[in-house]
PDB file of C-alpha atoms in Angstrom:
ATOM      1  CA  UNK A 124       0.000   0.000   0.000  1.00 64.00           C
ATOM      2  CA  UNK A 125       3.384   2.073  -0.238  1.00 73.00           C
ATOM      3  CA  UNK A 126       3.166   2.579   3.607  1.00 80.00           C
ATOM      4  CA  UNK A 127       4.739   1.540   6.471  1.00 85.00           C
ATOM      5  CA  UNK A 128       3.089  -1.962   7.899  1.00 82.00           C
ATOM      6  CA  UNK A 129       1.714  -1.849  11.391  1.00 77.00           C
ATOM      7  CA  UNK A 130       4.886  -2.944  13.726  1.00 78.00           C
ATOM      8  CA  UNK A 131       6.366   0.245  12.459  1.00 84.00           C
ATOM      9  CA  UNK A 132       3.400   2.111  13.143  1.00 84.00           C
ATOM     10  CA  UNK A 133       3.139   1.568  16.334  1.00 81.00           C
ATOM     11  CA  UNK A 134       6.329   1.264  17.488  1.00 84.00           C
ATOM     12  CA  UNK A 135       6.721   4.689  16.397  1.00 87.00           C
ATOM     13  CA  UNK A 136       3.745   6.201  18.259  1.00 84.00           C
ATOM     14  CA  UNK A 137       3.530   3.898  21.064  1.00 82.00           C
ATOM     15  CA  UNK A 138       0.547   4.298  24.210  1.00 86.00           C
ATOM     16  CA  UNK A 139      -0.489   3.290  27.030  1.00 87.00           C
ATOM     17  CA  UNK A 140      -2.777   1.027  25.785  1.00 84.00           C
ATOM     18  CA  UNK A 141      -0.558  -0.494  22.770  1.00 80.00           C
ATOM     19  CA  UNK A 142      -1.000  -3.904  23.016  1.00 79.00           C
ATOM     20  CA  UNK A 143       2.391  -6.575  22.728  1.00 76.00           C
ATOM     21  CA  UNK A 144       3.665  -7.586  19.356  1.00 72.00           C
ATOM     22  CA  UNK A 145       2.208 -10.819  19.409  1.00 78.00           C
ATOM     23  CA  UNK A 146      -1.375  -9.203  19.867  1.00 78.00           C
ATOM     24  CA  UNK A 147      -1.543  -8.329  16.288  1.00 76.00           C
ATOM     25  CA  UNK A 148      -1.246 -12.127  15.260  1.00 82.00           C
ATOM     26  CA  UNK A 149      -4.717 -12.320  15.487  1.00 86.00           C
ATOM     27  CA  UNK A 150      -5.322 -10.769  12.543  1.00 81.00           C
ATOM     28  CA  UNK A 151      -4.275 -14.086  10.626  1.00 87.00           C
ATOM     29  CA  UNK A 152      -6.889 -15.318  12.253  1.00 91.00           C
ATOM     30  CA  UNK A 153      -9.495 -12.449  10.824  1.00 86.00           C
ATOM     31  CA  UNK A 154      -8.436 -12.506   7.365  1.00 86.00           C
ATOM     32  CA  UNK A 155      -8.273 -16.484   7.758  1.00 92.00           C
ATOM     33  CA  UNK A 156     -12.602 -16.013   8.591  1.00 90.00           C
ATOM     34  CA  UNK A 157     -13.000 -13.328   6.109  1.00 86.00           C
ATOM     35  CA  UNK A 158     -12.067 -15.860   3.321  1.00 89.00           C
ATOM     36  CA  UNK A 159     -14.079 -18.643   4.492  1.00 89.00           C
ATOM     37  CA  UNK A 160     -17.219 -16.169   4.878  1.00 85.00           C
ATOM     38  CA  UNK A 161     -16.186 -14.874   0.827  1.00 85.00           C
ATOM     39  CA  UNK A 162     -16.257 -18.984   0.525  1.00 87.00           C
ATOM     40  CA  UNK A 163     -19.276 -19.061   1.824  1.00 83.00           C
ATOM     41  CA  UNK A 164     -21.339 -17.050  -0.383  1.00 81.00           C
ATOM     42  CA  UNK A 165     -19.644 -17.932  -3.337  1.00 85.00           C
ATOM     43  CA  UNK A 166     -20.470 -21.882  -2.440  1.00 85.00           C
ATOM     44  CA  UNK A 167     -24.038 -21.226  -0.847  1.00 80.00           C
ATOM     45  CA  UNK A 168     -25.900 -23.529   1.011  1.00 83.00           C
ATOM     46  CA  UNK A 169     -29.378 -23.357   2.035  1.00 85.00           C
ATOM     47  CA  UNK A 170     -28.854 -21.956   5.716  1.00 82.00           C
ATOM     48  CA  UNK A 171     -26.255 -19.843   4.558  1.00 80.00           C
ATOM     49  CA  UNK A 172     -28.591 -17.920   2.182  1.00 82.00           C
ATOM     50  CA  UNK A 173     -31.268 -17.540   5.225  1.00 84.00           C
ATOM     51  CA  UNK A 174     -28.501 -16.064   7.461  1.00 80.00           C
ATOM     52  CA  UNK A 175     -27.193 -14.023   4.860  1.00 80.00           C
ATOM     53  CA  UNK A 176     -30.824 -12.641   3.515  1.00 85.00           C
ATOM     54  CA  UNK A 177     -31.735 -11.326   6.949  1.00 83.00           C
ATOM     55  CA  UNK A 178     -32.261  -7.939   7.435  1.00 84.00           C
ATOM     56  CA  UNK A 179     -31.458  -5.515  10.224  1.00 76.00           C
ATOM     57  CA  UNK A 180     -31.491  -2.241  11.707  1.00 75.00           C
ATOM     58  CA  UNK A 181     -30.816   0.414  11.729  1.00 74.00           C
ATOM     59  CA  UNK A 182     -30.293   0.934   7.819  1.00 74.00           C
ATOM     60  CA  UNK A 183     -32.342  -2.436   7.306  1.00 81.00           C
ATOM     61  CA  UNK A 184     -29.454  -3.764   4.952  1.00 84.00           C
ATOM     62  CA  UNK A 185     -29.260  -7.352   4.698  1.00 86.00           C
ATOM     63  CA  UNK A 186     -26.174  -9.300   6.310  1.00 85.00           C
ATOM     64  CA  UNK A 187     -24.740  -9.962   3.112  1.00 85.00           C
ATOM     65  CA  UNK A 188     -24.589  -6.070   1.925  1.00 87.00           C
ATOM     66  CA  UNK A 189     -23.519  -5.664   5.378  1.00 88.00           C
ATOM     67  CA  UNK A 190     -20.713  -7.846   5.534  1.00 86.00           C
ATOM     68  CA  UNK A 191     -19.588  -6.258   1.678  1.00 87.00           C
ATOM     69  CA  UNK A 192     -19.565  -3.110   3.090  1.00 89.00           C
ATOM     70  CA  UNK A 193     -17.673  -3.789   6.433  1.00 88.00           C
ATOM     71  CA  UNK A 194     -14.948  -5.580   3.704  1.00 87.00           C
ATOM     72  CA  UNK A 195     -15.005  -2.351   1.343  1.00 91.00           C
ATOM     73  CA  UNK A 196     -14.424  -0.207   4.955  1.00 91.00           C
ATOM     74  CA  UNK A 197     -11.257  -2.615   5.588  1.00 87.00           C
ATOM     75  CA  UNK A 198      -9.559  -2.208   2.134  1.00 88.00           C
ATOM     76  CA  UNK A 199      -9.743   1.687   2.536  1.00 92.00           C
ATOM     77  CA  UNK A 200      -8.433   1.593   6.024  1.00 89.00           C
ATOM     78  CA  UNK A 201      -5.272  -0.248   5.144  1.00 87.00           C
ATOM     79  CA  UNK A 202      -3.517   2.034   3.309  1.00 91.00           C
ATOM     80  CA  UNK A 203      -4.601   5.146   4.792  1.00 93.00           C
ATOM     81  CA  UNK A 204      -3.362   3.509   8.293  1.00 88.00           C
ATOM     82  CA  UNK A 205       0.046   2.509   6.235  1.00 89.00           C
ATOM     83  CA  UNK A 206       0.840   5.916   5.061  1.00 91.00           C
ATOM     84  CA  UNK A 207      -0.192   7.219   8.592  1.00 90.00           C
ATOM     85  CA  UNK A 208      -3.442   9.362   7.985  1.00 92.00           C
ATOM     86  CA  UNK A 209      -4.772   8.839  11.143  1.00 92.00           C
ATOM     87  CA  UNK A 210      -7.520  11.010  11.568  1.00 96.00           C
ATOM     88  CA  UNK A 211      -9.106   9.699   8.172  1.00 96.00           C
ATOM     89  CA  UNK A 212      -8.082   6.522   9.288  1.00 94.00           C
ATOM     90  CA  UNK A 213     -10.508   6.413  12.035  1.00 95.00           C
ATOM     91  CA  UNK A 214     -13.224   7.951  10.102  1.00 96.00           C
ATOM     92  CA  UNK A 215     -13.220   4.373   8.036  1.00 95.00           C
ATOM     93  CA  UNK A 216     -12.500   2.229  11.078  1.00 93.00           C
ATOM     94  CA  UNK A 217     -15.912   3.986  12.987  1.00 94.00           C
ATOM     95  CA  UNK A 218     -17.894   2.818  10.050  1.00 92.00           C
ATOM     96  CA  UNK A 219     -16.520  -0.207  10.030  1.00 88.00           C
ATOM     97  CA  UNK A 220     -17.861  -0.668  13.842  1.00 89.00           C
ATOM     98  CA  UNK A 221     -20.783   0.404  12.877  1.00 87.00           C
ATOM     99  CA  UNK A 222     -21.412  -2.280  10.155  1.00 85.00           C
ATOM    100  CA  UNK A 223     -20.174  -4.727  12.355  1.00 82.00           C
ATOM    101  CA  UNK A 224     -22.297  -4.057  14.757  1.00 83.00           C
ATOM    102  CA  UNK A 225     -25.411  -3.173  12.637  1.00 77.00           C
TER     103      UNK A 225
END
């Protein structure tokens, strides 16, 4: 994303609340459920599709639009968090609560 990757990141603006190295492993584990969700739709089954049809509030978008948009809100994070605009940065990572909580 012609950034710097996250280690960097935060070892150059450390906190209080910066959590160990090893915390950010996790997000392996993330991307590893984000592809077997994408797996999921593209190989649907019939519970799948009723899980993924349901709607909700508050913007009564279905889980599946849902889920594309939380994705979309990810992508654009990344490299505005690599090239360190932060304030942006947490403009996309707010609505990317909000989805995934919607």
């Amino acid at each position: 994303f012609g950034g710097k990757d996250n280690k960097t990141i935060s070892d150059e603006h450390p906190t209080y609340v910066t959590p160990d190295g090893k915390t950010f492993a996790i997000w392996g584990f993330i991307y590893m459920l984000e592809t077997a969700t994408v797996l999921a739709q593209i190989f649907p089954s019939q519970s799948s599709e009723v899980l993924l049809e349901q709607h909700g509030p508050p913007a009564n978008l279905d889980v599946r639009t849902r889920l594309a948009m939380a994705f979309l809100a990810n992508a654009f994070w990344l490299p505005l968090w690599a090239n360190e605009r932060f304030w942006p940065a947490l403009g996309v990572m707010l609505s990317y609560l909000m989805l995934m909580l919607s």
